[in-house]
Amino acid sequence: MKRISLFTKALTLGAALACLAPAEGLAGTADRPKLVVGIVVDQMRWDYLYRYYDDYGEGGFKRLMNEGYNCENTMINYVPTVTAVGHASIFTGSVPAIHGIAGNDFMLDGKMAYCCTDTTVNGVGTDGDAGRMSPRNMLSTTIGDELKIATDFNAKVIGVSLKDRAAILPAGHSADGAYWLDNATGNFITSTYYMKQLPEWVEAFNEKYGGHDESETGYSVYGNLITAEMAKAAIEGEELGQDSVTDMLTVSFSVTDKVGHRYATHGREIHEIFTDLDKRLADLFGYLDLKVGKGKYLVFLTADHGAANNILMLQKHGIQAGGFIASEVEKGLNEYLAGKFGTSEKLVACISNYKVFLDHKAMSSLGIDPDDVKEAAVDWLKRDPQYAYVVDLEHVNEATLPAVVRERITNGYHRMRSGDIQIVLNPANYEVSSREIDGGTTHGVWNPYDSHIPFIIMGWHVKPGTTDAKTTINDIAATVCALIHIQMPNGCIGNAVETE
């Protein structure tokens, strides 16, 4: 009875206080850090932590590993393992089946569309289409959105990256700003989704660092530098972490991905870009120590995906590997289906993200049953021994598949955006642009080289440690939200990792 009496009194007092409080500003003061910094390193394989360990200094990756909590067995649990999906999944704690970002490009209203394209907005700081971007195609909230809600929208949330999708999707729907590089001008820009004109601090930054072409910003250490400097400028310009309300900054380093695509996983260039990034991280952490205060901020580092080892390198050492050209497969499949169904119409719209997108409008106009086309397409594709499995995406559970592959296909399938047929390649096989396989690489499949990513969290209320327990990309958002005492994003399927 005493418990009921105290509870009743608390309710009465709470109701009285609510009547006196303003409509916004009801959130109490919780035990939270001054600033949360989420860092994504594009195309960072987990093993890069150790491959270049001896060449790292003490203040960057090694500091994270020594002072932070290191989840060594963090896996991506969906396909395709590409940039837009990775960034959305990290910060929503969800998967494409729920957050809707089904690829860098995916089917939207019957047409292939870029993940962040928004024709209802215009660029700010640019007259080109590079600014016509927003997070509207993402269907769930992010850590930043939930932080805004938890603080009655008093928290500031900013996203920074060279890539638009890597700035926009992590910051979320209610962000105060997201800034990305316009390759045409070499300047950081945004869109009218966020604001009508660039803040003075962004204009000052562009004046100092802007104007360089993509060969400098996209494929050299200069790209690391301007990303880190833009992050520091955002902290300074927006006064992040300088009051009693927790703020959030998301930072994605994109140069690592561009260099990886061009030079693969073992080139001198990838070594150079990661050892340079280590220096940039050390500088950023030192800046945060002084500006926000050591122990007063929470930082985590992860990746959106990994990368396959180069086909030629593997073959040279006797390891089976191969590639396929999507355009050739698409052409052959269209010719086969045209003959089978007696039509000159192309029934395959495209092959993207290892998925076959059928042309449903064409099938409807011809009166052809899509299930018949899918069955025929699956049978034809199965003739190629390079494809381990070919699956009708509406019938994944009926297919004979390893459980881990089935789970990742299911998690990656959004029924209105993800196409019709999933192609699962043999290990060490990936899409190539031509028969002359070059020295680069790519990513996008379920295998560990693409799905095993780093996840280290450091700082506020985090004790040093490590775990080999299974964690997923979705656990990142759940862990951060648990640590800062806010609700996890509304599509989150992850579980918080114990870091104390």
Coordinates of C-alpha atoms in Angstrom, one line a residue:
M1 CA 0.0 0.0 0.0
K2 CA 2.9 2.4 0.7
R3 CA 4.2 1.9 -2.8
I4 CA 0.8 2.7 -4.3
S5 CA 0.5 5.8 -2.1
L6 CA 3.9 7.1 -3.1
F7 CA 3.2 6.5 -6.8
T8 CA -0.2 8.3 -6.5
K9 CA 1.5 11.3 -4.9
A10 CA 4.2 11.3 -7.6
L11 CA 1.5 11.3 -10.3
T12 CA -0.3 14.2 -8.6
L13 CA 2.9 16.3 -8.3
G14 CA 3.9 15.4 -11.9
A15 CA 0.5 16.6 -13.2
A16 CA 0.8 19.8 -11.2
L17 CA 4.2 20.5 -12.6
A18 CA 3.1 19.7 -16.1
C19 CA 0.4 22.4 -15.9
L20 CA 3.1 25.0 -15.0
A21 CA 5.6 23.9 -17.6
P22 CA 5.8 25.4 -21.1
A23 CA 4.7 23.1 -24.0
E24 CA 8.4 22.5 -24.9
G25 CA 11.1 22.2 -22.3
L26 CA 9.6 19.4 -20.3
A27 CA 12.6 17.1 -20.6
G28 CA 14.5 16.8 -17.3
T29 CA 18.3 17.0 -17.0
A30 CA 19.7 13.5 -17.7
D31 CA 23.2 12.2 -17.2
R32 CA 24.6 12.7 -20.7
P33 CA 27.9 13.7 -22.4
K34 CA 28.2 17.2 -23.8
L35 CA 28.8 15.9 -27.4
V36 CA 28.3 12.6 -29.3
V37 CA 30.6 12.2 -32.3
G38 CA 29.8 9.4 -34.7
I39 CA 32.7 8.6 -37.1
V40 CA 32.2 6.4 -40.2
V41 CA 35.2 5.4 -42.3
D42 CA 34.0 4.5 -45.8
Q43 CA 35.2 1.0 -47.0
M44 CA 37.1 0.3 -43.8
R45 CA 37.6 -3.5 -43.4
W46 CA 37.8 -4.6 -39.8
D47 CA 41.3 -6.0 -40.4
Y48 CA 42.7 -2.6 -41.3
L49 CA 42.9 -2.0 -37.5
Y50 CA 45.6 -4.6 -37.4
R51 CA 47.2 -4.7 -40.9
Y52 CA 48.6 -1.2 -40.4
Y53 CA 48.8 -1.3 -36.6
D54 CA 52.6 -0.9 -36.4
D55 CA 52.4 2.3 -38.5
Y56 CA 49.7 4.0 -36.5
G57 CA 50.6 6.6 -33.9
E58 CA 49.3 6.5 -30.3
G59 CA 46.5 9.1 -30.6
G60 CA 44.3 7.8 -33.4
F61 CA 43.2 4.2 -34.0
K62 CA 45.4 3.0 -31.1
R63 CA 43.9 5.4 -28.7
L64 CA 40.5 4.1 -29.6
M65 CA 41.6 0.5 -29.1
N66 CA 43.4 1.2 -25.9
E67 CA 40.9 3.6 -24.2
G68 CA 37.7 2.5 -25.8
Y69 CA 35.5 -0.6 -25.9
N70 CA 36.3 -2.7 -29.0
C71 CA 33.6 -4.9 -30.5
E72 CA 35.8 -7.2 -32.7
N73 CA 33.0 -9.3 -34.2
T74 CA 30.6 -6.7 -35.6
M75 CA 28.9 -7.8 -38.8
I76 CA 26.6 -6.3 -41.3
N77 CA 23.4 -8.3 -41.3
Y78 CA 21.9 -7.4 -44.7
V79 CA 22.7 -7.1 -48.4
P80 CA 23.7 -5.0 -50.3
T81 CA 26.7 -3.8 -48.3
V82 CA 27.0 -0.3 -49.9
T83 CA 27.5 3.2 -48.6
A84 CA 24.0 4.6 -48.4
V85 CA 22.7 1.5 -46.7
G86 CA 25.6 1.3 -44.3
H87 CA 25.3 4.9 -43.1
A88 CA 21.5 4.6 -42.8
S89 CA 21.8 1.3 -40.9
I90 CA 24.5 2.6 -38.4
F91 CA 22.5 5.6 -37.3
T92 CA 19.0 4.1 -37.4
G93 CA 20.0 0.8 -35.9
S94 CA 17.9 -0.8 -38.6
V95 CA 18.0 -2.6 -42.0
P96 CA 16.8 -1.8 -45.5
A97 CA 13.6 -3.8 -45.0
I98 CA 12.6 -1.2 -42.4
H99 CA 14.5 2.1 -43.0
G100 CA 13.9 1.8 -46.8
I101 CA 17.4 2.8 -48.0
A102 CA 17.8 -0.3 -50.2
G103 CA 20.9 0.8 -52.1
N104 CA 22.8 3.8 -53.3
D105 CA 20.2 3.7 -56.0
F106 CA 16.9 1.8 -55.7
M107 CA 13.4 1.5 -57.2
L108 CA 11.2 4.4 -56.2
D109 CA 7.7 4.9 -57.7
G110 CA 8.6 2.5 -60.5
K111 CA 11.9 4.2 -61.5
M112 CA 15.5 3.8 -60.3
A113 CA 16.3 6.8 -58.1
Y114 CA 19.4 8.0 -56.1
C115 CA 19.0 7.5 -52.4
C116 CA 19.0 11.2 -51.4
T117 CA 17.6 12.9 -54.5
D118 CA 14.8 15.3 -53.7
T119 CA 13.5 17.5 -56.5
T120 CA 11.4 19.5 -54.0
V121 CA 14.5 21.2 -52.6
N122 CA 17.3 23.3 -54.1
G123 CA 21.0 23.6 -53.4
V124 CA 22.4 26.1 -51.0
G125 CA 25.9 27.2 -52.0
T126 CA 25.5 25.8 -55.5
D127 CA 23.3 26.2 -58.5
G128 CA 23.7 22.6 -59.6
D129 CA 21.8 19.4 -58.9
A130 CA 24.4 18.4 -56.3
G131 CA 22.4 20.3 -53.8
R132 CA 19.0 18.8 -54.5
M133 CA 19.3 16.3 -51.7
S134 CA 17.5 15.4 -48.4
P135 CA 16.9 12.5 -46.1
R136 CA 13.2 12.2 -47.1
N137 CA 13.6 8.7 -48.7
M138 CA 14.7 7.3 -45.3
L139 CA 11.7 5.9 -43.4
S140 CA 13.0 5.7 -39.8
T141 CA 14.6 8.0 -37.3
T142 CA 18.3 8.2 -36.4
I143 CA 20.2 8.6 -33.2
G144 CA 20.3 12.4 -33.9
D145 CA 16.5 12.5 -34.4
E146 CA 15.9 10.7 -31.1
L147 CA 18.4 13.1 -29.3
K148 CA 16.4 16.0 -30.7
I149 CA 13.2 14.5 -29.4
A150 CA 14.7 13.7 -26.0
T151 CA 15.8 17.3 -25.5
D152 CA 12.7 19.0 -26.8
F153 CA 14.6 19.8 -30.0
N154 CA 17.2 21.9 -28.1
A155 CA 20.1 19.6 -29.1
K156 CA 22.0 20.5 -32.2
V157 CA 22.8 17.8 -34.8
I158 CA 25.2 18.3 -37.7
G159 CA 26.4 15.9 -40.4
V160 CA 29.6 16.3 -42.4
S161 CA 31.1 14.3 -45.3
L162 CA 32.5 14.7 -48.8
K163 CA 29.7 12.4 -50.0
D164 CA 26.1 13.8 -49.8
R165 CA 24.6 10.5 -48.6
A166 CA 27.2 10.1 -45.9
A167 CA 26.4 13.5 -44.5
I168 CA 22.6 13.5 -44.9
L169 CA 21.5 10.0 -43.8
P170 CA 23.5 9.9 -40.5
A171 CA 22.3 13.3 -39.4
G172 CA 18.7 12.4 -39.9
H173 CA 15.4 14.1 -40.6
S174 CA 15.5 16.9 -38.0
A175 CA 19.2 17.8 -38.2
D176 CA 20.2 21.4 -38.0
G177 CA 22.4 20.9 -41.0
A178 CA 24.2 18.5 -43.3
Y179 CA 27.1 19.6 -45.4
W180 CA 28.8 17.8 -48.3
L181 CA 31.2 18.6 -51.1
D182 CA 30.1 19.9 -54.5
N183 CA 32.7 18.3 -56.8
A184 CA 32.1 20.9 -59.4
T185 CA 33.3 23.8 -57.2
G186 CA 35.2 22.0 -54.4
N187 CA 33.0 23.8 -51.8
F188 CA 30.9 22.4 -49.0
I189 CA 27.2 22.9 -49.7
T190 CA 23.8 22.0 -48.3
S191 CA 20.1 22.2 -49.4
T192 CA 17.0 24.2 -48.7
Y193 CA 15.7 21.2 -46.8
Y194 CA 17.9 22.5 -43.9
M195 CA 18.3 26.3 -44.5
K196 CA 18.1 29.1 -47.0
Q197 CA 21.8 30.2 -46.9
L198 CA 25.1 28.8 -45.7
P199 CA 26.2 29.9 -42.2
E200 CA 29.1 32.3 -42.1
W201 CA 31.4 29.6 -40.7
V202 CA 30.8 27.4 -43.8
E203 CA 31.4 30.3 -46.1
A204 CA 34.6 31.1 -44.2
F205 CA 35.7 27.4 -44.5
N206 CA 35.1 27.4 -48.2
E207 CA 37.1 30.5 -48.6
K208 CA 40.0 28.9 -46.9
Y209 CA 39.8 25.3 -48.1
G210 CA 37.5 25.2 -51.1
G211 CA 38.1 25.3 -54.9
H212 CA 40.1 22.1 -55.3
D213 CA 39.1 19.6 -57.9
E214 CA 38.0 16.0 -57.2
S215 CA 41.5 14.5 -58.0
E216 CA 42.7 16.4 -54.9
T217 CA 39.8 16.0 -52.6
G218 CA 38.6 12.5 -53.6
Y219 CA 41.8 10.5 -54.0
S220 CA 44.4 12.0 -51.8
V221 CA 45.2 12.8 -48.1
Y222 CA 43.8 16.3 -48.7
G223 CA 40.3 14.7 -48.6
N224 CA 41.0 13.4 -45.1
L225 CA 42.3 16.8 -44.1
I226 CA 39.3 18.9 -45.2
T227 CA 36.8 16.4 -43.7
A228 CA 38.5 16.6 -40.3
E229 CA 38.9 20.4 -40.5
M230 CA 35.2 20.7 -41.5
A231 CA 34.2 18.6 -38.5
K232 CA 36.2 21.0 -36.2
A233 CA 34.8 24.0 -38.0
A234 CA 31.3 22.7 -37.3
I235 CA 32.0 22.2 -33.6
E236 CA 33.4 25.7 -33.5
G237 CA 30.8 27.4 -35.7
E238 CA 27.8 25.7 -34.1
E239 CA 29.2 25.7 -30.6
L240 CA 28.6 22.0 -30.3
G241 CA 29.1 20.6 -26.8
Q242 CA 29.4 24.0 -25.2
D243 CA 26.2 24.1 -23.0
S244 CA 24.2 21.8 -20.8
V245 CA 22.3 20.1 -23.8
T246 CA 24.0 17.2 -25.5
D247 CA 24.7 17.8 -29.2
M248 CA 25.7 15.4 -32.0
L249 CA 28.2 15.5 -34.9
T250 CA 28.3 12.8 -37.6
V251 CA 31.5 12.6 -39.6
S252 CA 32.2 10.3 -42.5
F253 CA 35.6 10.0 -44.2
S254 CA 34.9 9.2 -47.9
V255 CA 38.4 9.2 -49.4
T256 CA 39.2 5.8 -48.1
D257 CA 36.4 4.4 -50.3
K258 CA 37.5 6.1 -53.5
V259 CA 41.1 5.0 -53.0
G260 CA 40.0 1.5 -52.2
H261 CA 37.9 1.2 -55.3
R262 CA 40.8 2.4 -57.5
Y263 CA 43.7 0.6 -55.8
A264 CA 42.1 -2.3 -53.9
T265 CA 42.9 -3.6 -50.4
H266 CA 46.7 -4.1 -50.6
G267 CA 48.0 -1.2 -52.6
R268 CA 50.5 1.3 -51.3
E269 CA 47.8 4.0 -51.7
I270 CA 45.4 2.3 -49.3
H271 CA 48.2 2.1 -46.7
E272 CA 49.0 5.8 -47.2
I273 CA 45.4 6.9 -46.8
F274 CA 44.8 5.0 -43.6
T275 CA 48.0 6.0 -41.9
D276 CA 47.2 9.6 -42.8
L277 CA 43.6 9.1 -41.5
D278 CA 45.2 7.9 -38.2
K279 CA 46.9 11.3 -37.9
R280 CA 43.7 13.2 -38.6
L281 CA 41.8 11.2 -36.0
A282 CA 44.5 11.9 -33.4
D283 CA 44.3 15.6 -34.2
L284 CA 40.5 15.5 -33.9
F285 CA 40.5 13.7 -30.6
G286 CA 43.1 16.1 -29.2
Y287 CA 40.9 19.0 -30.3
L288 CA 37.9 17.4 -28.6
D289 CA 39.9 17.0 -25.4
L290 CA 40.6 20.7 -25.3
K291 CA 37.3 22.1 -26.7
V292 CA 34.8 19.8 -25.0
G293 CA 36.9 18.1 -22.3
K294 CA 38.4 14.7 -22.1
G295 CA 35.7 12.3 -20.7
K296 CA 32.9 14.7 -21.5
Y297 CA 32.3 13.5 -25.0
L298 CA 31.3 10.1 -26.4
V299 CA 32.8 9.0 -29.8
F300 CA 32.4 5.9 -31.8
L301 CA 34.1 4.7 -35.0
T302 CA 32.7 2.2 -37.4
A303 CA 32.4 1.6 -41.2
D304 CA 29.6 1.4 -43.7
H305 CA 31.1 -1.7 -45.4
G306 CA 34.3 -3.5 -46.2
A307 CA 35.8 -4.5 -49.5
A308 CA 36.8 -7.6 -51.4
N309 CA 40.4 -8.5 -52.2
N310 CA 41.3 -7.9 -55.8
I311 CA 40.5 -10.8 -58.2
L312 CA 43.9 -10.8 -59.9
M313 CA 45.8 -10.8 -56.7
L314 CA 43.9 -13.8 -55.4
Q315 CA 44.2 -15.7 -58.6
K316 CA 47.9 -15.1 -58.7
H317 CA 48.2 -16.9 -55.3
G318 CA 46.0 -19.8 -56.3
I319 CA 42.8 -18.6 -54.6
Q320 CA 39.6 -19.0 -56.7
A321 CA 38.1 -15.6 -57.7
G322 CA 36.2 -14.2 -60.6
G323 CA 33.9 -11.4 -61.8
F324 CA 30.8 -10.8 -63.8
I325 CA 29.7 -7.9 -66.0
A326 CA 26.1 -6.9 -65.1
S327 CA 25.4 -5.2 -68.4
E328 CA 26.3 -8.4 -70.3
V329 CA 24.1 -10.5 -68.0
E330 CA 21.3 -8.1 -68.4
K331 CA 21.5 -8.2 -72.2
G332 CA 21.6 -12.0 -72.3
L333 CA 18.7 -12.3 -69.9
N334 CA 16.6 -9.9 -71.8
E335 CA 17.3 -11.8 -75.1
Y336 CA 16.3 -15.1 -73.4
L337 CA 13.1 -13.7 -71.9
A338 CA 12.2 -12.0 -75.2
G339 CA 12.4 -15.3 -77.0
K340 CA 10.6 -17.3 -74.3
F341 CA 7.7 -14.9 -74.1
G342 CA 7.6 -13.9 -77.7
T343 CA 8.2 -10.1 -77.3
S344 CA 10.6 -7.5 -78.5
E345 CA 10.1 -5.6 -75.2
K346 CA 12.9 -5.7 -72.6
L347 CA 11.5 -7.4 -69.5
V348 CA 14.6 -6.6 -67.3
A349 CA 14.8 -3.0 -66.4
C350 CA 18.3 -3.3 -64.9
I351 CA 20.6 -5.4 -62.7
S352 CA 21.9 -3.4 -59.7
N353 CA 23.2 -4.3 -56.2
Y354 CA 23.3 -8.0 -57.4
K355 CA 19.5 -7.8 -57.9
V356 CA 17.4 -8.2 -61.0
F357 CA 14.8 -5.5 -61.4
L358 CA 12.0 -6.6 -63.8
D359 CA 10.0 -4.1 -65.8
H360 CA 6.6 -4.5 -64.3
K361 CA 5.0 -1.9 -66.5
A362 CA 6.1 -3.7 -69.6
M363 CA 4.9 -7.1 -68.3
S364 CA 1.5 -5.6 -67.4
S365 CA 1.1 -4.0 -70.8
L366 CA 1.9 -7.3 -72.5
G367 CA -0.3 -9.3 -70.1
I368 CA 2.6 -11.5 -68.9
D369 CA 2.5 -12.9 -65.4
P370 CA 5.5 -11.6 -63.4
D371 CA 5.8 -14.9 -61.6
D372 CA 6.3 -16.7 -64.9
V373 CA 9.0 -14.2 -65.9
K374 CA 10.7 -14.6 -62.5
E375 CA 10.7 -18.4 -62.7
A376 CA 12.2 -18.3 -66.2
A377 CA 14.8 -15.7 -65.2
V378 CA 15.8 -17.7 -62.2
D379 CA 16.2 -20.9 -64.2
W380 CA 18.3 -19.1 -66.8
L381 CA 20.6 -17.4 -64.3
K382 CA 21.1 -20.7 -62.4
R383 CA 22.9 -22.0 -65.5
D384 CA 26.0 -19.8 -64.6
P385 CA 28.2 -21.7 -62.1
Q386 CA 29.5 -18.4 -60.8
Y387 CA 26.1 -17.8 -59.0
A388 CA 25.9 -19.9 -55.9
Y389 CA 22.1 -19.1 -55.5
V390 CA 19.5 -17.3 -57.5
V391 CA 16.4 -16.4 -55.4
D392 CA 13.0 -15.0 -56.0
L393 CA 12.9 -12.2 -53.4
E394 CA 9.2 -12.8 -52.6
H395 CA 9.9 -16.4 -51.8
V396 CA 13.2 -16.3 -49.9
N397 CA 12.0 -18.5 -47.1
E398 CA 11.1 -21.2 -49.6
A399 CA 14.6 -21.3 -51.1
T400 CA 17.4 -23.6 -50.0
L401 CA 19.9 -21.3 -48.5
P402 CA 22.4 -21.1 -45.6
A403 CA 20.6 -19.4 -42.7
V404 CA 23.0 -16.5 -42.6
V405 CA 22.6 -15.7 -46.3
R406 CA 18.8 -16.0 -46.0
E407 CA 18.7 -13.6 -43.1
R408 CA 20.8 -11.0 -44.9
I409 CA 18.7 -11.2 -48.0
T410 CA 15.5 -10.9 -46.0
N411 CA 16.9 -7.9 -44.0
G412 CA 18.0 -6.2 -47.2
Y413 CA 14.7 -6.6 -49.0
H414 CA 12.2 -3.8 -49.1
R415 CA 9.2 -5.0 -51.2
M416 CA 8.7 -1.7 -53.0
R417 CA 12.3 -0.8 -53.6
S418 CA 14.5 -3.8 -53.9
G419 CA 13.7 -5.5 -57.2
D420 CA 12.7 -9.1 -57.9
I421 CA 15.6 -11.6 -57.9
Q422 CA 18.7 -11.8 -55.7
I423 CA 21.9 -13.1 -57.2
V424 CA 24.3 -14.7 -54.6
L425 CA 27.8 -15.1 -55.9
N426 CA 30.5 -17.6 -55.0
P427 CA 33.1 -16.3 -52.5
A428 CA 35.6 -13.8 -54.0
N429 CA 33.4 -13.1 -57.0
Y430 CA 32.1 -9.6 -57.6
E431 CA 30.9 -7.3 -60.3
V432 CA 33.5 -5.8 -62.7
S433 CA 33.1 -3.1 -65.3
S434 CA 34.9 -5.0 -68.1
R435 CA 36.6 -8.2 -69.1
E436 CA 40.0 -6.5 -68.5
I437 CA 40.0 -6.8 -64.7
D438 CA 41.9 -3.9 -63.1
G439 CA 43.8 -3.4 -59.9
G440 CA 40.8 -2.1 -58.0
T441 CA 37.9 -3.7 -56.1
T442 CA 34.3 -3.2 -55.0
H443 CA 31.9 -4.4 -52.3
G444 CA 28.2 -5.2 -51.9
V445 CA 27.8 -8.9 -50.9
W446 CA 27.2 -10.8 -47.7
N447 CA 30.7 -12.3 -47.3
P448 CA 32.9 -11.4 -44.3
Y449 CA 35.3 -9.2 -46.4
D450 CA 32.3 -6.9 -47.1
S451 CA 30.4 -7.3 -43.9
H452 CA 33.0 -7.5 -41.0
I453 CA 33.4 -3.9 -39.8
P454 CA 35.1 -2.2 -36.8
F455 CA 33.0 -0.8 -34.0
I456 CA 34.8 1.0 -31.2
I457 CA 33.3 3.4 -28.7
M458 CA 35.3 5.6 -26.4
G459 CA 34.9 8.4 -23.9
W460 CA 32.1 9.3 -21.6
H461 CA 31.3 6.4 -19.2
V462 CA 33.0 3.8 -21.4
K463 CA 35.6 1.6 -19.7
P464 CA 38.4 0.1 -21.8
G465 CA 37.7 -3.4 -23.0
T466 CA 37.1 -5.8 -25.9
T467 CA 34.7 -8.5 -26.8
D468 CA 34.5 -11.2 -29.5
A469 CA 30.8 -11.6 -28.8
K470 CA 28.6 -11.4 -31.9
T471 CA 27.3 -7.9 -32.6
T472 CA 25.7 -6.3 -35.6
I473 CA 25.7 -3.0 -37.3
N474 CA 22.3 -2.4 -35.7
D475 CA 23.7 -2.7 -32.2
I476 CA 25.7 0.6 -32.7
A477 CA 22.7 2.9 -32.4
A478 CA 21.2 0.8 -29.6
T479 CA 24.4 1.1 -27.6
V480 CA 24.8 4.8 -28.1
C481 CA 21.2 5.5 -27.2
A482 CA 21.5 3.4 -24.0
L483 CA 24.6 5.2 -22.9
I484 CA 23.1 8.7 -23.3
H485 CA 19.7 7.6 -22.0
I486 CA 17.5 8.3 -25.0
Q487 CA 15.0 6.1 -26.8
M488 CA 16.5 4.1 -29.7
P489 CA 15.4 5.0 -33.2
N490 CA 11.9 4.0 -34.2
G491 CA 13.1 1.2 -36.6
C492 CA 16.0 0.0 -34.4
I493 CA 16.4 -3.8 -34.2
G494 CA 19.7 -3.8 -32.4
N495 CA 20.7 -4.5 -28.8
A496 CA 22.9 -2.4 -26.5
V497 CA 26.4 -3.7 -25.9
E498 CA 27.6 -3.7 -22.3
T499 CA 30.5 -1.2 -22.2
E500 CA 31.1 -0.7 -18.5

